[in-house]
């Protein structure tokens, strides 16, 4: 969940105070409602048993901002197709929203 300050900065809640230039800058940088929805309600968050031979795990990070994402897929051994996927992301709202599958 977004904290009150983050929701206010995204324009999701009203509030008094602040300069008009701050409100203008926030208005320009507001996230689309779908991005906010994926942040608040990310799809397929979780983890598979990494010892399962049908599970593949990838880990990626962005040293510049500190975001880290673990993506796991489960592959059907017969068909070789991905049958399930999940992720865990530690980072900013846009990183979490863009990880939502």
PDB file of N, CA and C in Angstrom:
ATOM      1  N   UNK A   1       0.826  -1.179   0.000  1.00  0.00           N
ATOM      2  CA  UNK A   1       0.000   0.000   0.000  1.00  0.00           C
ATOM      3  C   UNK A   1       0.874   1.247   0.000  1.00  0.00           C
ATOM      4  N   UNK A   2       0.406   2.247  -0.656  1.00  0.00           N
ATOM      5  CA  UNK A   2       1.109   3.521  -0.649  1.00  0.00           C
ATOM      6  C   UNK A   2       0.831   4.243   0.659  1.00  0.00           C
ATOM      7  N   UNK A   3       1.854   4.880   1.203  1.00  0.00           N
ATOM      8  CA  UNK A   3       1.662   5.710   2.374  1.00  0.00           C
ATOM      9  C   UNK A   3       0.889   6.963   2.002  1.00  0.00           C
ATOM     10  N   UNK A   4       0.400   7.675   3.008  1.00  0.00           N
ATOM     11  CA  UNK A   4      -0.390   8.869   2.758  1.00  0.00           C
ATOM     12  C   UNK A   4       0.383   9.886   1.928  1.00  0.00           C
ATOM     13  N   UNK A   5       1.642  10.103   2.279  1.00  0.00           N
ATOM     14  CA  UNK A   5       2.448  11.080   1.545  1.00  0.00           C
ATOM     15  C   UNK A   5       2.620  10.706   0.084  1.00  0.00           C
ATOM     16  N   UNK A   6       2.826   9.410  -0.178  1.00  0.00           N
ATOM     17  CA  UNK A   6       2.980   8.962  -1.563  1.00  0.00           C
ATOM     18  C   UNK A   6       1.672   9.111  -2.325  1.00  0.00           C
ATOM     19  N   UNK A   7       0.548   8.748  -1.681  1.00  0.00           N
ATOM     20  CA  UNK A   7      -0.749   8.900  -2.350  1.00  0.00           C
ATOM     21  C   UNK A   7      -1.043  10.364  -2.622  1.00  0.00           C
ATOM     22  N   UNK A   8      -0.673  11.228  -1.684  1.00  0.00           N
ATOM     23  CA  UNK A   8      -0.892  12.658  -1.880  1.00  0.00           C
ATOM     24  C   UNK A   8      -0.042  13.166  -3.039  1.00  0.00           C
ATOM     25  N   UNK A   9       1.218  12.723  -3.090  1.00  0.00           N
ATOM     26  CA  UNK A   9       2.111  13.154  -4.170  1.00  0.00           C
ATOM     27  C   UNK A   9       1.615  12.670  -5.525  1.00  0.00           C
ATOM     28  N   UNK A  10       0.976  11.500  -5.544  1.00  0.00           N
ATOM     29  CA  UNK A  10       0.435  10.968  -6.798  1.00  0.00           C
ATOM     30  C   UNK A  10      -0.901  11.595  -7.159  1.00  0.00           C
ATOM     31  N   UNK A  11      -1.416  12.446  -6.274  1.00  0.00           N
ATOM     32  CA  UNK A  11      -2.692  13.086  -6.544  1.00  0.00           C
ATOM     33  C   UNK A  11      -3.881  12.199  -6.236  1.00  0.00           C
ATOM     34  N   UNK A  12      -3.680  11.149  -5.428  1.00  0.00           N
ATOM     35  CA  UNK A  12      -4.763  10.226  -5.110  1.00  0.00           C
ATOM     36  C   UNK A  12      -5.608  10.702  -3.937  1.00  0.00           C
ATOM     37  N   UNK A  13      -5.088  11.620  -3.148  1.00  0.00           N
ATOM     38  CA  UNK A  13      -5.837  12.212  -2.040  1.00  0.00           C
ATOM     39  C   UNK A  13      -5.626  13.709  -2.082  1.00  0.00           C
ATOM     40  N   UNK A  14      -6.590  14.438  -1.580  1.00  0.00           N
ATOM     41  CA  UNK A  14      -6.472  15.886  -1.539  1.00  0.00           C
ATOM     42  C   UNK A  14      -5.705  16.334  -0.315  1.00  0.00           C
ATOM     43  N   UNK A  15      -5.451  17.594  -0.254  1.00  0.00           N
ATOM     44  CA  UNK A  15      -4.768  18.112   0.923  1.00  0.00           C
ATOM     45  C   UNK A  15      -4.535  19.590   0.775  1.00  0.00           C
ATOM     46  N   UNK A  16      -4.363  20.235   1.913  1.00  0.00           N
ATOM     47  CA  UNK A  16      -4.070  21.660   1.898  1.00  0.00           C
ATOM     48  C   UNK A  16      -2.576  21.870   1.961  1.00  0.00           C
ATOM     49  N   UNK A  17      -2.192  23.042   1.646  1.00  0.00           N
ATOM     50  CA  UNK A  17      -0.783  23.401   1.779  1.00  0.00           C
ATOM     51  C   UNK A  17      -0.010  23.106   0.519  1.00  0.00           C
ATOM     52  N   UNK A  18       1.271  23.390   0.579  1.00  0.00           N
ATOM     53  CA  UNK A  18       2.125  23.166  -0.575  1.00  0.00           C
ATOM     54  C   UNK A  18       2.022  24.310  -1.555  1.00  0.00           C
ATOM     55  N   UNK A  19       3.077  24.515  -2.293  1.00  0.00           N
ATOM     56  CA  UNK A  19       3.085  25.599  -3.260  1.00  0.00           C
ATOM     57  C   UNK A  19       2.416  25.157  -4.544  1.00  0.00           C
ATOM     58  N   UNK A  20       1.955  26.123  -5.318  1.00  0.00           N
ATOM     59  CA  UNK A  20       1.310  25.786  -6.587  1.00  0.00           C
ATOM     60  C   UNK A  20       2.310  25.166  -7.555  1.00  0.00           C
ATOM     61  N   UNK A  21       3.591  25.549  -7.468  1.00  0.00           N
ATOM     62  CA  UNK A  21       4.585  24.946  -8.359  1.00  0.00           C
ATOM     63  C   UNK A  21       4.787  23.476  -8.016  1.00  0.00           C
ATOM     64  N   UNK A  22       4.702  23.135  -6.713  1.00  0.00           N
ATOM     65  CA  UNK A  22       4.810  21.727  -6.313  1.00  0.00           C
ATOM     66  C   UNK A  22       3.622  20.947  -6.873  1.00  0.00           C
ATOM     67  N   UNK A  23       2.414  21.474  -6.725  1.00  0.00           N
ATOM     68  CA  UNK A  23       1.227  20.792  -7.244  1.00  0.00           C
ATOM     69  C   UNK A  23       1.323  20.644  -8.756  1.00  0.00           C
ATOM     70  N   UNK A  24       1.835  21.646  -9.447  1.00  0.00           N
ATOM     71  CA  UNK A  24       1.973  21.552 -10.902  1.00  0.00           C
ATOM     72  C   UNK A  24       2.943  20.443 -11.267  1.00  0.00           C
ATOM     73  N   UNK A  25       4.087  20.385 -10.573  1.00  0.00           N
ATOM     74  CA  UNK A  25       5.092  19.361 -10.878  1.00  0.00           C
ATOM     75  C   UNK A  25       4.551  17.966 -10.614  1.00  0.00           C
ATOM     76  N   UNK A  26       3.816  17.798  -9.531  1.00  0.00           N
ATOM     77  CA  UNK A  26       3.241  16.492  -9.224  1.00  0.00           C
ATOM     78  C   UNK A  26       2.211  16.125 -10.275  1.00  0.00           C
ATOM     79  N   UNK A  27       1.407  17.079 -10.704  1.00  0.00           N
ATOM     80  CA  UNK A  27       0.397  16.805 -11.724  1.00  0.00           C
ATOM     81  C   UNK A  27       1.011  16.303 -13.014  1.00  0.00           C
ATOM     82  N   UNK A  28       2.160  16.828 -13.388  1.00  0.00           N
ATOM     83  CA  UNK A  28       2.835  16.406 -14.611  1.00  0.00           C
ATOM     84  C   UNK A  28       3.375  14.991 -14.455  1.00  0.00           C
ATOM     85  N   UNK A  29       3.817  14.620 -13.256  1.00  0.00           N
ATOM     86  CA  UNK A  29       4.457  13.327 -13.037  1.00  0.00           C
ATOM     87  C   UNK A  29       3.514  12.283 -12.430  1.00  0.00           C
ATOM     88  N   UNK A  30       2.227  12.509 -12.449  1.00  0.00           N
ATOM     89  CA  UNK A  30       1.293  11.543 -11.877  1.00  0.00           C
ATOM     90  C   UNK A  30       1.341  10.240 -12.648  1.00  0.00           C
ATOM     91  N   UNK A  31       1.177   9.144 -11.922  1.00  0.00           N
ATOM     92  CA  UNK A  31       1.120   7.838 -12.552  1.00  0.00           C
ATOM     93  C   UNK A  31      -0.287   7.590 -13.094  1.00  0.00           C
ATOM     94  N   UNK A  32      -0.357   6.840 -14.170  1.00  0.00           N
ATOM     95  CA  UNK A  32      -1.641   6.446 -14.731  1.00  0.00           C
ATOM     96  C   UNK A  32      -2.362   5.557 -13.721  1.00  0.00           C
ATOM     97  N   UNK A  33      -3.688   5.577 -13.742  1.00  0.00           N
ATOM     98  CA  UNK A  33      -4.471   4.795 -12.774  1.00  0.00           C
ATOM     99  C   UNK A  33      -4.167   3.300 -12.849  1.00  0.00           C
ATOM    100  N   UNK A  34      -3.816   2.785 -14.015  1.00  0.00           N
ATOM    101  CA  UNK A  34      -3.475   1.360 -14.126  1.00  0.00           C
ATOM    102  C   UNK A  34      -2.161   1.044 -13.418  1.00  0.00           C
ATOM    103  N   UNK A  35      -1.208   1.968 -13.500  1.00  0.00           N
ATOM    104  CA  UNK A  35       0.068   1.777 -12.805  1.00  0.00           C
ATOM    105  C   UNK A  35      -0.168   1.773 -11.300  1.00  0.00           C
ATOM    106  N   UNK A  36      -0.968   2.704 -10.816  1.00  0.00           N
ATOM    107  CA  UNK A  36      -1.286   2.763  -9.392  1.00  0.00           C
ATOM    108  C   UNK A  36      -2.017   1.491  -8.967  1.00  0.00           C
ATOM    109  N   UNK A  37      -2.934   0.994  -9.806  1.00  0.00           N
ATOM    110  CA  UNK A  37      -3.654  -0.243  -9.493  1.00  0.00           C
ATOM    111  C   UNK A  37      -2.696  -1.426  -9.392  1.00  0.00           C
ATOM    112  N   UNK A  38      -1.750  -1.534 -10.324  1.00  0.00           N
ATOM    113  CA  UNK A  38      -0.784  -2.633 -10.275  1.00  0.00           C
ATOM    114  C   UNK A  38       0.152  -2.499  -9.074  1.00  0.00           C
ATOM    115  N   UNK A  39       0.412  -1.275  -8.630  1.00  0.00           N
ATOM    116  CA  UNK A  39       1.221  -1.089  -7.423  1.00  0.00           C
ATOM    117  C   UNK A  39       0.434  -1.522  -6.183  1.00  0.00           C
ATOM    118  N   UNK A  40      -0.805  -1.067  -6.090  1.00  0.00           N
ATOM    119  CA  UNK A  40      -1.630  -1.391  -4.924  1.00  0.00           C
ATOM    120  C   UNK A  40      -2.077  -2.847  -4.897  1.00  0.00           C
ATOM    121  N   UNK A  41      -2.270  -3.446  -6.078  1.00  0.00           N
ATOM    122  CA  UNK A  41      -2.765  -4.823  -6.186  1.00  0.00           C
ATOM    123  C   UNK A  41      -1.923  -5.601  -7.188  1.00  0.00           C
ATOM    124  N   UNK A  42      -0.649  -5.823  -6.896  1.00  0.00           N
ATOM    125  CA  UNK A  42       0.199  -6.525  -7.868  1.00  0.00           C
ATOM    126  C   UNK A  42      -0.302  -7.949  -8.112  1.00  0.00           C
ATOM    127  N   UNK A  43      -0.201  -8.379  -9.362  1.00  0.00           N
ATOM    128  CA  UNK A  43      -0.662  -9.707  -9.750  1.00  0.00           C
ATOM    129  C   UNK A  43       0.486 -10.704  -9.663  1.00  0.00           C
ATOM    130  N   UNK A  44       0.186 -11.891  -9.161  1.00  0.00           N
ATOM    131  CA  UNK A  44       1.130 -13.019  -9.128  1.00  0.00           C
ATOM    132  C   UNK A  44       2.370 -12.789  -8.272  1.00  0.00           C
ATOM    133  N   UNK A  45       2.213 -12.085  -7.164  1.00  0.00           N
ATOM    134  CA  UNK A  45       3.318 -11.939  -6.216  1.00  0.00           C
ATOM    135  C   UNK A  45       3.461 -13.258  -5.473  1.00  0.00           C
ATOM    136  N   UNK A  46       4.675 -13.694  -5.290  1.00  0.00           N
ATOM    137  CA  UNK A  46       4.885 -14.919  -4.532  1.00  0.00           C
ATOM    138  C   UNK A  46       6.208 -15.556  -4.860  1.00  0.00           C
ATOM    139  N   UNK A  47       6.298 -16.823  -4.503  1.00  0.00           N
ATOM    140  CA  UNK A  47       7.542 -17.549  -4.698  1.00  0.00           C
ATOM    141  C   UNK A  47       7.233 -19.031  -4.856  1.00  0.00           C
ATOM    142  N   UNK A  48       7.964 -19.695  -5.741  1.00  0.00           N
ATOM    143  CA  UNK A  48       7.875 -21.141  -5.910  1.00  0.00           C
ATOM    144  C   UNK A  48       9.041 -21.784  -5.168  1.00  0.00           C
ATOM    145  N   UNK A  49       8.922 -23.081  -4.937  1.00  0.00           N
ATOM    146  CA  UNK A  49      10.008 -23.845  -4.325  1.00  0.00           C
ATOM    147  C   UNK A  49      11.157 -23.922  -5.325  1.00  0.00           C
ATOM    148  N   UNK A  50      12.276 -23.293  -4.998  1.00  0.00           N
ATOM    149  CA  UNK A  50      13.383 -23.245  -5.959  1.00  0.00           C
ATOM    150  C   UNK A  50      14.060 -24.595  -6.160  1.00  0.00           C
ATOM    151  N   UNK A  51      13.771 -25.569  -5.291  1.00  0.00           N
ATOM    152  CA  UNK A  51      14.345 -26.907  -5.494  1.00  0.00           C
ATOM    153  C   UNK A  51      13.525 -27.742  -6.476  1.00  0.00           C
ATOM    154  N   UNK A  52      12.353 -27.239  -6.876  1.00  0.00           N
ATOM    155  CA  UNK A  52      11.523 -27.925  -7.871  1.00  0.00           C
ATOM    156  C   UNK A  52      12.233 -27.852  -9.222  1.00  0.00           C
ATOM    157  N   UNK A  53      12.488 -29.003  -9.867  1.00  0.00           N
ATOM    158  CA  UNK A  53      13.210 -28.977 -11.148  1.00  0.00           C
ATOM    159  C   UNK A  53      12.440 -28.293 -12.281  1.00  0.00           C
ATOM    160  N   UNK A  54      11.136 -28.101 -12.114  1.00  0.00           N
ATOM    161  CA  UNK A  54      10.334 -27.440 -13.147  1.00  0.00           C
ATOM    162  C   UNK A  54      10.315 -25.926 -12.981  1.00  0.00           C
ATOM    163  N   UNK A  55      11.016 -25.405 -11.970  1.00  0.00           N
ATOM    164  CA  UNK A  55      11.013 -23.972 -11.679  1.00  0.00           C
ATOM    165  C   UNK A  55      12.346 -23.355 -12.075  1.00  0.00           C
ATOM    166  N   UNK A  56      12.259 -22.251 -12.810  1.00  0.00           N
ATOM    167  CA  UNK A  56      13.439 -21.462 -13.152  1.00  0.00           C
ATOM    168  C   UNK A  56      13.364 -20.125 -12.437  1.00  0.00           C
ATOM    169  N   UNK A  57      14.499 -19.643 -11.948  1.00  0.00           N
ATOM    170  CA  UNK A  57      14.534 -18.409 -11.163  1.00  0.00           C
ATOM    171  C   UNK A  57      15.542 -17.442 -11.757  1.00  0.00           C
ATOM    172  N   UNK A  58      15.122 -16.190 -11.900  1.00  0.00           N
ATOM    173  CA  UNK A  58      16.012 -15.128 -12.346  1.00  0.00           C
ATOM    174  C   UNK A  58      16.006 -14.006 -11.331  1.00  0.00           C
ATOM    175  N   UNK A  59      17.149 -13.393 -11.119  1.00  0.00           N
ATOM    176  CA  UNK A  59      17.280 -12.293 -10.171  1.00  0.00           C
ATOM    177  C   UNK A  59      17.976 -11.145 -10.887  1.00  0.00           C
ATOM    178  N   UNK A  60      17.376  -9.970 -10.820  1.00  0.00           N
ATOM    179  CA  UNK A  60      17.960  -8.809 -11.487  1.00  0.00           C
ATOM    180  C   UNK A  60      17.842  -7.606 -10.559  1.00  0.00           C
ATOM    181  N   UNK A  61      18.809  -6.719 -10.639  1.00  0.00           N
ATOM    182  CA  UNK A  61      18.789  -5.523  -9.812  1.00  0.00           C
ATOM    183  C   UNK A  61      19.293  -4.320 -10.572  1.00  0.00           C
ATOM    184  N   UNK A  62      18.937  -3.148 -10.079  1.00  0.00           N
ATOM    185  CA  UNK A  62      19.386  -1.887 -10.658  1.00  0.00           C
ATOM    186  C   UNK A  62      20.210  -1.160  -9.601  1.00  0.00           C
ATOM    187  N   UNK A  63      21.529  -1.256  -9.677  1.00  0.00           N
ATOM    188  CA  UNK A  63      22.378  -0.648  -8.651  1.00  0.00           C
ATOM    189  C   UNK A  63      22.166   0.857  -8.485  1.00  0.00           C
ATOM    190  N   UNK A  64      21.783   1.539  -9.553  1.00  0.00           N
ATOM    191  CA  UNK A  64      21.623   2.991  -9.480  1.00  0.00           C
ATOM    192  C   UNK A  64      20.502   3.404  -8.532  1.00  0.00           C
ATOM    193  N   UNK A  65      19.426   2.620  -8.486  1.00  0.00           N
ATOM    194  CA  UNK A  65      18.302   3.014  -7.630  1.00  0.00           C
ATOM    195  C   UNK A  65      17.982   2.005  -6.539  1.00  0.00           C
ATOM    196  N   UNK A  66      18.591   0.830  -6.558  1.00  0.00           N
ATOM    197  CA  UNK A  66      18.388  -0.145  -5.499  1.00  0.00           C
ATOM    198  C   UNK A  66      17.237  -1.103  -5.693  1.00  0.00           C
ATOM    199  N   UNK A  67      16.589  -1.095  -6.856  1.00  0.00           N
ATOM    200  CA  UNK A  67      15.491  -2.024  -7.115  1.00  0.00           C
ATOM    201  C   UNK A  67      16.031  -3.425  -7.358  1.00  0.00           C
ATOM    202  N   UNK A  68      15.330  -4.426  -6.832  1.00  0.00           N
ATOM    203  CA  UNK A  68      15.701  -5.823  -7.032  1.00  0.00           C
ATOM    204  C   UNK A  68      14.434  -6.603  -7.353  1.00  0.00           C
ATOM    205  N   UNK A  69      14.514  -7.472  -8.374  1.00  0.00           N
ATOM    206  CA  UNK A  69      13.368  -8.287  -8.750  1.00  0.00           C
ATOM    207  C   UNK A  69      13.779  -9.737  -8.895  1.00  0.00           C
ATOM    208  N   UNK A  70      12.966 -10.629  -8.313  1.00  0.00           N
ATOM    209  CA  UNK A  70      13.139 -12.065  -8.506  1.00  0.00           C
ATOM    210  C   UNK A  70      11.931 -12.537  -9.302  1.00  0.00           C
ATOM    211  N   UNK A  71      12.172 -13.151 -10.448  1.00  0.00           N
ATOM    212  CA  UNK A  71      11.110 -13.686 -11.300  1.00  0.00           C
ATOM    213  C   UNK A  71      11.281 -15.189 -11.373  1.00  0.00           C
ATOM    214  N   UNK A  72      10.190 -15.915 -11.155  1.00  0.00           N
ATOM    215  CA  UNK A  72      10.232 -17.368 -11.247  1.00  0.00           C
ATOM    216  C   UNK A  72       9.165 -17.838 -12.225  1.00  0.00           C
ATOM    217  N   UNK A  73       9.519 -18.866 -12.994  1.00  0.00           N
ATOM    218  CA  UNK A  73       8.560 -19.487 -13.905  1.00  0.00           C
ATOM    219  C   UNK A  73       8.511 -20.986 -13.628  1.00  0.00           C
ATOM    220  N   UNK A  74       7.355 -21.555 -13.858  1.00  0.00           N
ATOM    221  CA  UNK A  74       7.198 -23.009 -13.773  1.00  0.00           C
ATOM    222  C   UNK A  74       6.921 -23.495 -15.190  1.00  0.00           C
ATOM    223  N   UNK A  75       7.709 -24.477 -15.623  1.00  0.00           N
ATOM    224  CA  UNK A  75       7.622 -24.991 -16.992  1.00  0.00           C
ATOM    225  C   UNK A  75       7.057 -26.407 -16.955  1.00  0.00           C
ATOM    226  N   UNK A  76       6.080 -26.660 -17.822  1.00  0.00           N
ATOM    227  CA  UNK A  76       5.539 -28.010 -17.962  1.00  0.00           C
ATOM    228  C   UNK A  76       6.604 -28.883 -18.603  1.00  0.00           C
ATOM    229  N   UNK A  77       6.968 -29.953 -17.932  1.00  0.00           N
ATOM    230  CA  UNK A  77       8.059 -30.806 -18.413  1.00  0.00           C
ATOM    231  C   UNK A  77       7.711 -31.523 -19.713  1.00  0.00           C
ATOM    232  N   UNK A  78       6.436 -31.788 -19.942  1.00  0.00           N
ATOM    233  CA  UNK A  78       6.021 -32.493 -21.160  1.00  0.00           C
ATOM    234  C   UNK A  78       6.040 -31.571 -22.380  1.00  0.00           C
ATOM    235  N   UNK A  79       5.421 -30.405 -22.247  1.00  0.00           N
ATOM    236  CA  UNK A  79       5.286 -29.499 -23.394  1.00  0.00           C
ATOM    237  C   UNK A  79       6.411 -28.477 -23.496  1.00  0.00           C
ATOM    238  N   UNK A  80       7.116 -28.213 -22.395  1.00  0.00           N
ATOM    239  CA  UNK A  80       8.158 -27.192 -22.402  1.00  0.00           C
ATOM    240  C   UNK A  80       7.607 -25.777 -22.346  1.00  0.00           C
ATOM    241  N   UNK A  81       6.322 -25.628 -22.048  1.00  0.00           N
ATOM    242  CA  UNK A  81       5.687 -24.305 -21.991  1.00  0.00           C
ATOM    243  C   UNK A  81       5.630 -23.782 -20.559  1.00  0.00           C
ATOM    244  N   UNK A  82       5.668 -22.464 -20.452  1.00  0.00           N
ATOM    245  CA  UNK A  82       5.516 -21.820 -19.148  1.00  0.00           C
ATOM    246  C   UNK A  82       4.058 -21.965 -18.726  1.00  0.00           C
ATOM    247  N   UNK A  83       3.836 -22.522 -17.540  1.00  0.00           N
ATOM    248  CA  UNK A  83       2.471 -22.729 -17.055  1.00  0.00           C
ATOM    249  C   UNK A  83       2.122 -21.817 -15.876  1.00  0.00           C
ATOM    250  N   UNK A  84       3.115 -21.218 -15.246  1.00  0.00           N
ATOM    251  CA  UNK A  84       2.860 -20.318 -14.124  1.00  0.00           C
ATOM    252  C   UNK A  84       4.075 -19.418 -13.934  1.00  0.00           C
ATOM    253  N   UNK A  85       3.845 -18.262 -13.349  1.00  0.00           N
ATOM    254  CA  UNK A  85       4.931 -17.317 -13.085  1.00  0.00           C
ATOM    255  C   UNK A  85       4.594 -16.514 -11.838  1.00  0.00           C
ATOM    256  N   UNK A  86       5.625 -16.077 -11.134  1.00  0.00           N
ATOM    257  CA  UNK A  86       5.429 -15.209  -9.976  1.00  0.00           C
ATOM    258  C   UNK A  86       6.674 -14.336  -9.811  1.00  0.00           C
ATOM    259  N   UNK A  87       6.542 -13.313  -8.979  1.00  0.00           N
ATOM    260  CA  UNK A  87       7.660 -12.396  -8.778  1.00  0.00           C
ATOM    261  C   UNK A  87       7.654 -11.845  -7.366  1.00  0.00           C
ATOM    262  N   UNK A  88       8.791 -11.315  -6.972  1.00  0.00           N
ATOM    263  CA  UNK A  88       8.931 -10.481  -5.779  1.00  0.00           C
ATOM    264  C   UNK A  88       9.840  -9.331  -6.173  1.00  0.00           C
ATOM    265  N   UNK A  89       9.362  -8.127  -5.972  1.00  0.00           N
ATOM    266  CA  UNK A  89      10.150  -6.939  -6.294  1.00  0.00           C
ATOM    267  C   UNK A  89      10.279  -6.073  -5.056  1.00  0.00           C
ATOM    268  N   UNK A  90      11.495  -5.634  -4.799  1.00  0.00           N
ATOM    269  CA  UNK A  90      11.768  -4.701  -3.717  1.00  0.00           C
ATOM    270  C   UNK A  90      12.290  -3.437  -4.380  1.00  0.00           C
ATOM    271  N   UNK A  91      11.511  -2.357  -4.287  1.00  0.00           N
ATOM    272  CA  UNK A  91      11.927  -1.125  -4.929  1.00  0.00           C
ATOM    273  C   UNK A  91      10.800  -0.120  -4.976  1.00  0.00           C
ATOM    274  N   UNK A  92      10.911   0.809  -5.902  1.00  0.00           N
ATOM    275  CA  UNK A  92       9.944   1.891  -6.010  1.00  0.00           C
ATOM    276  C   UNK A  92       8.626   1.395  -6.609  1.00  0.00           C
ATOM    277  N   UNK A  93       7.616   2.238  -6.541  1.00  0.00           N
ATOM    278  CA  UNK A  93       6.291   1.881  -7.036  1.00  0.00           C
ATOM    279  C   UNK A  93       6.265   1.511  -8.496  1.00  0.00           C
ATOM    280  N   UNK A  94       7.016   2.233  -9.318  1.00  0.00           N
ATOM    281  CA  UNK A  94       7.008   1.918 -10.749  1.00  0.00           C
ATOM    282  C   UNK A  94       7.675   0.578 -11.023  1.00  0.00           C
ATOM    283  N   UNK A  95       8.685   0.205 -10.235  1.00  0.00           N
ATOM    284  CA  UNK A  95       9.324  -1.107 -10.403  1.00  0.00           C
ATOM    285  C   UNK A  95       8.366  -2.221 -10.015  1.00  0.00           C
ATOM    286  N   UNK A  96       7.637  -2.037  -8.930  1.00  0.00           N
ATOM    287  CA  UNK A  96       6.670  -3.045  -8.492  1.00  0.00           C
ATOM    288  C   UNK A  96       5.541  -3.167  -9.507  1.00  0.00           C
ATOM    289  N   UNK A  97       5.007  -2.040  -9.957  1.00  0.00           N
ATOM    290  CA  UNK A  97       3.903  -2.069 -10.918  1.00  0.00           C
ATOM    291  C   UNK A  97       4.324  -2.708 -12.232  1.00  0.00           C
ATOM    292  N   UNK A  98       5.534  -2.426 -12.696  1.00  0.00           N
ATOM    293  CA  UNK A  98       5.974  -2.993 -13.973  1.00  0.00           C
ATOM    294  C   UNK A  98       6.327  -4.468 -13.853  1.00  0.00           C
ATOM    295  N   UNK A  99       6.534  -4.962 -12.638  1.00  0.00           N
ATOM    296  CA  UNK A  99       6.797  -6.385 -12.426  1.00  0.00           C
ATOM    297  C   UNK A  99       5.516  -7.196 -12.364  1.00  0.00           C
ATOM    298  N   UNK A 100       4.407  -6.538 -12.087  1.00  0.00           N
ATOM    299  CA  UNK A 100       3.129  -7.223 -11.920  1.00  0.00           C
ATOM    300  C   UNK A 100       2.751  -7.929 -13.213  1.00  0.00           C
ATOM    301  N   UNK A 101       2.573  -9.240 -13.122  1.00  0.00           N
ATOM    302  CA  UNK A 101       2.318 -10.067 -14.308  1.00  0.00           C
ATOM    303  C   UNK A 101       0.849 -10.224 -14.573  1.00  0.00           C
TER     304      UNK A 101
END
